Amino acid sequence: MAAKFPKITEEGLASLRQRIGVRIENTVEPWNYEASRDAIRHYAHGIGDDNRLWTDPDYAKNTQYGNIVALPSFLFSTNRIISGYSGGLSGVHAMWAGADWTWHKPVLRNDVISSEAHLKDLVEHQTKFAGRSFQQIYHVDFYNQHGDHVAGADSWVFRTDRDEARERGTKYTEARGRVEPFTEEQLAEFSEYYANEEVRGATPRYWEDVQVGDTLPRMIKGPMTVTGFIAYAQGWGGLYIRANKMAWKMQVAHPGLGIKNRFNVPDCPERVHWDEDFALEVGAPGAYDYGPERCSWLTHQMTNWIGDDGFLHKSSCQIRRHNPDGDVIFIDGTVTKKFEENGKKYVEVEQKATTHRGELSAFGTSVAQLPTKG
């Protein structure tokens, strides 16, 4: 018999709305306080990014930075709220669904990152997947040890009734339990994408050489495996992954957090990413990838393309479906605009991520500063 979960209530919503605009002072500590060599490497490897600018000091010392740099999406690991840790509505399911990032300065090796966050808005929606749903939007600012504002971002989760999502959710009806073994020919095709993936690196991509309509090399992610989801959690830190006494302390502090498993033991809601049965209970098609992970894939495509001398200034990403175990994701990008602002040259790129079945997984827009020949 399926478990019954807490519901969204008007009292809970009213209490949550009182937090809008109020700086959050008491929250879970970040996975990473510092952009150490190992922390940067673990995050990069967690999304399958082998760019040497992030991981190889001998290579990076010959770049403009003189040392390794944190990839833009690394900041997901320095604040839990930007990654989906949402307050209020105890026990009500939260699905991370997107972020709008603006980076102002690079995060360098050994930078110490601090952040400030507040609840920005709470917006009601009616969805086919889960009926009544609430978009809970947070804003977070990031600073280095010198007080420099290195980045700011909005991110949001959708709060849904778990029971409602399971009973009404038709979005994944056909996908649940679907197993489609890949042929050896398909696996060989996927391997070709990885073998030919271009990391621009030290070769500058000049603004003058880019034209509206240019396409970025298609990037592949997958086939999805639970192992891959755990690899991302190792670099990013997860939201609720704790063991033994630390898990107990978290559940005591947040009584609605622990959802009973088949042994009647409270366990974290994050296990939807590796526990197939629990994922099905909340209306998902099976164990699936992380939202911030997918946002990081889009920025990965951009940093591969712009090279060491480019700077990723903005990236927006909206999640449109889960990517369960077994999915393959293709990421495509097209240059839609070239412009100058405050003496700097920028390009705008529209990105789209689709599954190997042609389903829209995520989409977004990125803006990057490029070097000029002048």
Short mmCIF file of C-alpha atoms in Angstrom, two decimals:
data_model
loop_
_atom_site.label_atom_id
_atom_site.label_comp_id
_atom_site.label_asym_id
_atom_site.label_seq_id
_atom_site.Cartn_x
_atom_site.Cartn_y
_atom_site.Cartn_z
CA MET A 1 0.00 0.00 0.00
CA ALA A 2 1.40 3.40 -0.99
CA ALA A 3 2.40 5.77 1.81
CA LYS A 4 0.36 8.90 2.55
CA PHE A 5 2.27 12.17 2.62
CA PRO A 6 1.64 15.62 4.20
CA LYS A 7 -0.53 17.98 2.17
CA ILE A 8 -0.17 21.63 1.21
CA THR A 9 -2.34 23.67 3.57
CA GLU A 10 -3.47 27.30 3.55
CA GLU A 11 -1.87 27.76 6.96
CA GLY A 12 1.43 26.47 5.65
CA LEU A 13 1.27 28.76 2.63
CA ALA A 14 0.45 31.80 4.77
CA SER A 15 3.39 31.05 7.05
CA LEU A 16 5.70 30.64 4.06
CA ARG A 17 4.59 33.93 2.49
CA GLN A 18 5.62 35.77 5.64
CA ARG A 19 9.22 34.81 4.85
CA ILE A 20 9.31 36.61 1.47
CA GLY A 21 12.10 39.19 1.41
CA VAL A 22 13.49 38.17 4.80
CA ARG A 23 17.18 37.25 4.82
CA ILE A 24 17.70 33.60 5.73
CA GLU A 25 20.00 33.41 8.73
CA ASN A 26 19.70 29.79 9.85
CA THR A 27 20.14 27.11 7.19
CA VAL A 28 22.15 24.00 6.42
CA GLU A 29 25.86 24.62 5.94
CA PRO A 30 27.14 24.35 2.36
CA TRP A 31 28.93 21.33 0.95
CA ASN A 32 31.91 23.52 0.05
CA TYR A 33 33.04 26.66 1.81
CA GLU A 34 36.19 26.93 -0.29
CA ALA A 35 37.04 26.42 -3.94
CA SER A 36 39.89 24.03 -3.21
CA ARG A 37 41.64 22.07 -5.94
CA ASP A 38 39.89 18.88 -4.86
CA ALA A 39 36.45 20.44 -4.45
CA ILE A 40 36.61 21.93 -7.94
CA ARG A 41 37.82 18.65 -9.43
CA HIS A 42 35.13 16.61 -7.72
CA TYR A 43 32.40 18.89 -9.04
CA ALA A 44 33.81 18.94 -12.57
CA HIS A 45 34.13 15.16 -12.66
CA GLY A 46 30.61 14.85 -11.21
CA ILE A 47 29.19 16.35 -14.43
CA GLY A 48 31.70 14.59 -16.71
CA ASP A 49 33.73 17.75 -17.44
CA ASP A 50 37.42 17.09 -18.14
CA ASN A 51 38.41 20.69 -18.96
CA ARG A 52 42.00 21.08 -17.74
CA LEU A 53 41.38 24.68 -16.70
CA TRP A 54 39.44 23.31 -13.74
CA THR A 55 41.70 20.41 -12.80
CA ASP A 56 45.33 20.73 -13.99
CA PRO A 57 47.51 23.35 -12.20
CA ASP A 58 50.38 22.90 -14.67
CA TYR A 59 48.06 23.66 -17.58
CA ALA A 60 46.17 26.46 -15.83
CA LYS A 61 49.31 28.37 -14.77
CA ASN A 62 49.83 29.35 -18.42
CA THR A 63 46.34 30.87 -18.74
CA GLN A 64 45.26 34.41 -17.84
CA TYR A 65 44.33 33.16 -14.37
CA GLY A 66 47.70 31.64 -13.47
CA ASN A 67 46.00 28.82 -11.58
CA ILE A 68 43.01 26.52 -11.82
CA VAL A 69 39.57 28.16 -11.81
CA ALA A 70 36.23 26.88 -10.58
CA LEU A 71 33.79 26.04 -13.33
CA PRO A 72 30.78 28.41 -13.17
CA SER A 73 28.32 25.79 -11.90
CA PHE A 74 30.63 24.95 -8.97
CA LEU A 75 28.77 27.60 -6.98
CA PHE A 76 25.84 25.18 -6.70
CA SER A 77 27.96 23.36 -4.11
CA THR A 78 28.50 26.48 -1.98
CA ASN A 79 24.87 27.09 -1.02
CA ARG A 80 22.11 24.57 -0.30
CA ILE A 81 19.26 26.97 -1.06
CA ILE A 82 20.34 27.63 -4.65
CA SER A 83 20.36 23.86 -5.10
CA GLY A 84 16.83 23.26 -3.88
CA TYR A 85 16.85 23.26 -0.08
CA SER A 86 13.45 24.84 0.54
CA GLY A 87 11.90 25.87 3.82
CA GLY A 88 8.28 25.66 4.95
CA LEU A 89 5.54 23.17 4.02
CA SER A 90 7.09 20.36 6.04
CA GLY A 91 7.00 17.00 4.27
CA VAL A 92 5.63 18.43 1.01
CA HIS A 93 7.62 17.32 -2.03
CA ALA A 94 9.93 19.86 -3.69
CA MET A 95 11.17 19.46 -7.25
CA TRP A 96 14.01 21.74 -8.36
CA ALA A 97 13.02 23.23 -11.70
CA GLY A 98 15.45 25.91 -12.83
CA ALA A 99 17.85 28.77 -12.20
CA ASP A 100 18.88 32.12 -13.65
CA TRP A 101 22.58 32.81 -13.03
CA THR A 102 24.69 35.94 -13.50
CA TRP A 103 28.45 35.66 -12.93
CA HIS A 104 30.48 38.83 -12.38
CA LYS A 105 33.92 37.48 -11.55
CA PRO A 106 35.67 34.11 -11.80
CA VAL A 107 36.00 31.96 -8.68
CA LEU A 108 39.70 31.19 -8.31
CA ARG A 109 41.40 28.30 -6.56
CA ASN A 110 41.21 28.63 -2.77
CA ASP A 111 38.63 31.42 -2.85
CA VAL A 112 36.38 31.34 0.22
CA ILE A 113 32.73 31.74 -0.73
CA SER A 114 29.98 33.21 1.42
CA SER A 115 26.37 33.77 0.41
CA GLU A 116 23.21 35.64 1.31
CA ALA A 117 19.75 34.30 0.48
CA HIS A 118 16.08 35.17 0.80
CA LEU A 119 12.73 33.86 -0.40
CA LYS A 120 11.85 36.02 -3.40
CA ASP A 121 8.33 34.88 -4.33
CA LEU A 122 5.70 32.14 -4.10
CA VAL A 123 3.63 31.66 -7.26
CA GLU A 124 0.65 29.32 -7.66
CA HIS A 125 0.33 27.14 -10.78
CA GLN A 126 -2.05 24.47 -12.04
CA THR A 127 -0.15 21.57 -13.62
CA LYS A 128 -1.13 18.39 -15.43
CA PHE A 129 1.56 16.51 -13.56
CA ALA A 130 0.48 17.33 -10.01
CA GLY A 131 -2.56 19.58 -10.05
CA ARG A 132 -2.11 22.56 -7.71
CA SER A 133 1.55 23.46 -7.40
CA PHE A 134 3.57 26.35 -5.96
CA GLN A 135 6.73 27.78 -7.47
CA GLN A 136 8.97 28.75 -4.56
CA ILE A 137 11.62 31.19 -5.83
CA TYR A 138 14.80 32.08 -3.94
CA HIS A 139 17.51 34.63 -4.63
CA VAL A 140 21.12 34.04 -3.58
CA ASP A 141 24.19 36.30 -3.84
CA PHE A 142 27.74 34.93 -3.68
CA TYR A 143 30.86 36.73 -2.42
CA ASN A 144 34.54 35.85 -2.19
CA GLN A 145 36.84 36.47 0.78
CA HIS A 146 37.54 40.02 -0.45
CA GLY A 147 33.86 40.91 -0.42
CA ASP A 148 33.64 40.88 -4.21
CA HIS A 149 30.20 40.00 -5.59
CA VAL A 150 31.14 37.06 -7.80
CA ALA A 151 27.63 35.92 -8.76
CA GLY A 152 23.90 36.17 -8.13
CA ALA A 153 21.12 33.76 -9.01
CA ASP A 154 17.44 32.99 -8.72
CA SER A 155 16.42 29.36 -8.45
CA TRP A 156 13.09 27.71 -7.83
CA VAL A 157 11.41 24.52 -6.74
CA PHE A 158 7.84 23.39 -7.30
CA ARG A 159 6.06 22.22 -4.16
CA THR A 160 3.51 19.52 -4.95
CA ASP A 161 1.37 17.09 -2.99
CA ARG A 162 3.09 13.72 -3.37
CA ASP A 163 -0.18 11.80 -3.35
CA GLU A 164 -1.70 14.15 -5.92
CA ALA A 165 1.33 13.81 -8.18
CA ARG A 166 1.19 10.03 -7.97
CA GLU A 167 -2.56 9.80 -8.63
CA ARG A 168 -2.97 12.55 -11.23
CA GLY A 169 0.43 12.62 -12.86
CA THR A 170 -0.06 11.50 -16.45
CA LYS A 171 3.15 13.08 -17.69
CA TYR A 172 5.19 9.93 -17.08
CA THR A 173 2.56 7.20 -17.31
CA GLU A 174 4.09 5.63 -20.42
CA ALA A 175 7.64 6.04 -19.14
CA ARG A 176 7.19 4.27 -15.80
CA GLY A 177 8.98 0.99 -15.70
CA ARG A 178 9.97 1.28 -19.36
CA VAL A 179 13.19 -0.54 -20.20
CA GLU A 180 14.63 -0.09 -23.67
CA PRO A 181 17.98 -1.86 -23.98
CA PHE A 182 20.34 -0.06 -26.34
CA THR A 183 21.85 -1.86 -29.29
CA GLU A 184 25.59 -2.10 -29.72
CA GLU A 185 25.24 0.24 -32.70
CA GLN A 186 23.56 2.88 -30.52
CA LEU A 187 26.24 2.58 -27.86
CA ALA A 188 28.90 3.01 -30.54
CA GLU A 189 27.13 6.16 -31.75
CA PHE A 190 27.08 7.59 -28.22
CA SER A 191 30.78 6.79 -27.83
CA GLU A 192 31.57 8.81 -30.96
CA TYR A 193 30.12 11.93 -29.37
CA TYR A 194 32.36 11.52 -26.35
CA ALA A 195 35.41 10.73 -28.46
CA ASN A 196 34.87 13.87 -30.56
CA GLU A 197 33.88 16.27 -27.77
CA GLU A 198 35.87 19.48 -28.27
CA VAL A 199 37.24 21.45 -25.33
CA ARG A 200 38.29 24.75 -26.91
CA GLY A 201 40.88 25.40 -24.22
CA ALA A 202 43.80 27.69 -25.07
CA THR A 203 42.63 28.41 -28.63
CA PRO A 204 40.70 31.71 -28.42
CA ARG A 205 37.24 31.94 -29.91
CA TYR A 206 37.11 35.50 -31.12
CA TRP A 207 33.91 37.51 -31.11
CA GLU A 208 34.55 38.59 -34.69
CA ASP A 209 34.59 34.98 -35.89
CA VAL A 210 31.16 34.11 -34.46
CA GLN A 211 28.02 34.73 -36.49
CA VAL A 212 24.34 34.65 -35.59
CA GLY A 213 23.05 31.23 -36.61
CA ASP A 214 26.26 29.39 -35.77
CA THR A 215 25.63 26.10 -33.98
CA LEU A 216 27.59 24.69 -31.09
CA PRO A 217 28.87 21.11 -31.24
CA ARG A 218 26.18 18.75 -29.98
CA MET A 219 26.97 17.47 -26.47
CA ILE A 220 25.84 14.13 -25.09
CA LYS A 221 25.12 13.16 -21.49
CA GLY A 222 24.36 9.57 -20.62
CA PRO A 223 23.12 6.97 -20.91
CA MET A 224 21.84 7.87 -17.46
CA THR A 225 22.76 5.53 -14.62
CA VAL A 226 22.21 5.67 -10.89
CA THR A 227 26.01 5.55 -10.64
CA GLY A 228 26.14 8.81 -12.58
CA PHE A 229 23.59 10.45 -10.29
CA ILE A 230 25.68 9.45 -7.27
CA ALA A 231 28.84 10.77 -8.97
CA TYR A 232 27.17 14.16 -9.23
CA ALA A 233 26.08 14.05 -5.58
CA GLN A 234 29.72 13.39 -4.60
CA GLY A 235 30.81 16.68 -6.11
CA TRP A 236 27.71 18.74 -5.37
CA GLY A 237 26.99 17.39 -1.91
CA GLY A 238 23.30 16.66 -2.11
CA LEU A 239 20.75 18.31 0.14
CA TYR A 240 19.84 15.64 2.67
CA ILE A 241 22.43 12.87 2.30
CA ARG A 242 23.57 12.11 5.85
CA ALA A 243 24.65 8.97 7.68
CA ASN A 244 23.99 7.52 11.10
CA LYS A 245 24.08 10.17 13.86
CA MET A 246 24.17 13.04 11.37
CA ALA A 247 21.02 11.70 9.69
CA TRP A 248 19.35 11.33 13.08
CA LYS A 249 20.24 14.90 14.09
CA MET A 250 18.82 16.27 10.84
CA GLN A 251 15.56 14.35 11.27
CA VAL A 252 15.22 15.52 14.88
CA ALA A 253 15.69 19.12 13.74
CA HIS A 254 13.26 18.66 10.81
CA PRO A 255 10.64 16.03 11.81
CA GLY A 256 8.79 16.16 8.47
CA LEU A 257 11.93 15.38 6.49
CA GLY A 258 12.27 11.66 7.14
CA ILE A 259 10.06 9.54 4.85
CA LYS A 260 9.70 5.94 6.00
CA ASN A 261 11.36 3.29 3.83
CA ARG A 262 10.36 -0.37 3.51
CA PHE A 263 11.95 -1.09 6.90
CA ASN A 264 9.84 1.64 8.53
CA VAL A 265 13.02 3.71 8.94
CA PRO A 266 12.91 7.45 8.23
CA ASP A 267 15.05 8.20 5.18
CA CYS A 268 15.69 11.32 3.14
CA PRO A 269 13.37 12.46 0.31
CA GLU A 270 16.43 12.84 -1.92
CA ARG A 271 16.49 9.08 -2.40
CA VAL A 272 14.15 9.57 -5.38
CA HIS A 273 17.45 9.82 -7.28
CA TRP A 274 18.51 6.25 -6.51
CA ASP A 275 15.46 4.47 -5.06
CA GLU A 276 13.25 3.38 -7.97
CA ASP A 277 10.25 2.41 -5.85
CA PHE A 278 10.24 5.69 -3.93
CA ALA A 279 10.60 7.69 -7.15
CA LEU A 280 7.49 5.96 -8.52
CA GLU A 281 5.62 6.80 -5.30
CA VAL A 282 6.08 10.54 -5.87
CA GLY A 283 4.95 10.33 -9.50
CA ALA A 284 8.34 10.23 -11.24
CA PRO A 285 9.13 7.68 -13.97
CA GLY A 286 11.90 6.11 -11.89
CA ALA A 287 15.19 7.10 -10.26
CA TYR A 288 16.28 10.26 -12.04
CA ASP A 289 18.99 12.90 -12.40
CA TYR A 290 19.39 16.09 -10.35
CA GLY A 291 18.06 19.45 -11.58
CA PRO A 292 21.24 21.44 -10.79
CA GLU A 293 23.18 18.69 -12.56
CA ARG A 294 21.28 19.37 -15.78
CA CYS A 295 21.79 23.12 -15.43
CA SER A 296 25.51 22.36 -15.06
CA TRP A 297 25.45 20.35 -18.29
CA LEU A 298 24.24 23.40 -20.21
CA THR A 299 27.02 25.55 -18.77
CA HIS A 300 29.49 22.76 -19.55
CA GLN A 301 28.60 22.99 -23.23
CA MET A 302 29.21 26.74 -23.10
CA THR A 303 32.57 26.65 -21.34
CA ASN A 304 33.80 23.97 -23.75
CA TRP A 305 32.85 26.26 -26.63
CA ILE A 306 34.09 29.67 -25.43
CA GLY A 307 37.55 28.49 -24.36
CA ASP A 308 39.88 29.72 -21.62
CA ASP A 309 39.73 33.36 -22.73
CA GLY A 310 35.93 33.51 -22.73
CA PHE A 311 33.80 34.23 -19.66
CA LEU A 312 30.33 32.83 -19.07
CA HIS A 313 28.32 35.82 -17.86
CA LYS A 314 24.73 34.51 -17.71
CA SER A 315 22.88 31.25 -17.94
CA SER A 316 19.20 30.44 -17.49
CA CYS A 317 17.88 26.90 -17.41
CA GLN A 318 14.36 25.55 -17.08
CA ILE A 319 13.73 21.87 -16.38
CA ARG A 320 10.86 20.24 -18.26
CA ARG A 321 10.95 16.57 -17.26
CA HIS A 322 12.89 14.01 -15.27
CA ASN A 323 15.70 12.08 -16.92
CA PRO A 324 15.35 8.58 -15.48
CA ASP A 325 17.94 5.84 -15.42
CA GLY A 326 18.46 4.74 -19.05
CA ASP A 327 17.87 8.10 -20.76
CA VAL A 328 20.35 9.77 -23.10
CA ILE A 329 20.43 13.56 -23.38
CA PHE A 330 21.56 15.58 -26.39
CA ILE A 331 22.35 19.27 -25.86
CA ASP A 332 22.27 21.66 -28.82
CA GLY A 333 23.01 25.38 -28.97
CA THR A 334 22.58 28.14 -31.53
CA VAL A 335 23.99 31.68 -31.51
CA THR A 336 21.02 34.06 -31.56
CA LYS A 337 22.61 37.44 -30.88
CA LYS A 338 25.88 39.40 -30.86
CA PHE A 339 26.15 42.65 -28.94
CA GLU A 340 28.42 45.09 -27.12
CA GLU A 341 27.83 46.37 -23.59
CA ASN A 342 30.12 48.60 -21.53
CA GLY A 343 32.91 48.04 -24.01
CA LYS A 344 32.68 44.24 -23.77
CA LYS A 345 31.69 41.88 -26.59
CA TYR A 346 29.02 39.25 -25.93
CA VAL A 347 27.21 36.45 -27.71
CA GLU A 348 23.85 34.97 -26.75
CA VAL A 349 23.20 31.26 -27.24
CA GLU A 350 19.90 29.41 -27.04
CA GLN A 351 20.27 25.87 -25.73
CA LYS A 352 17.97 22.87 -25.76
CA ALA A 353 18.38 19.45 -24.19
CA THR A 354 16.31 16.56 -25.57
CA THR A 355 16.17 12.86 -24.82
CA HIS A 356 17.08 10.18 -27.33
CA ARG A 357 13.31 9.83 -27.86
CA GLY A 358 13.03 13.50 -28.85
CA GLU A 359 11.38 14.66 -25.58
CA LEU A 360 12.25 18.15 -24.31
CA SER A 361 14.27 17.78 -21.14
CA ALA A 362 15.49 21.32 -20.50
CA PHE A 363 16.13 24.59 -22.28
CA GLY A 364 17.88 27.85 -21.58
CA THR A 365 19.78 30.89 -22.78
CA SER A 366 23.42 31.71 -22.08
CA VAL A 367 25.42 34.90 -22.57
CA ALA A 368 29.21 34.76 -22.83
CA GLN A 369 31.89 37.41 -23.17
CA LEU A 370 34.41 36.61 -25.89
CA PRO A 371 37.86 38.06 -26.62
CA THR A 372 38.35 40.33 -29.63
CA LYS A 373 41.08 40.41 -32.22
CA GLY A 374 41.60 44.08 -31.58
#
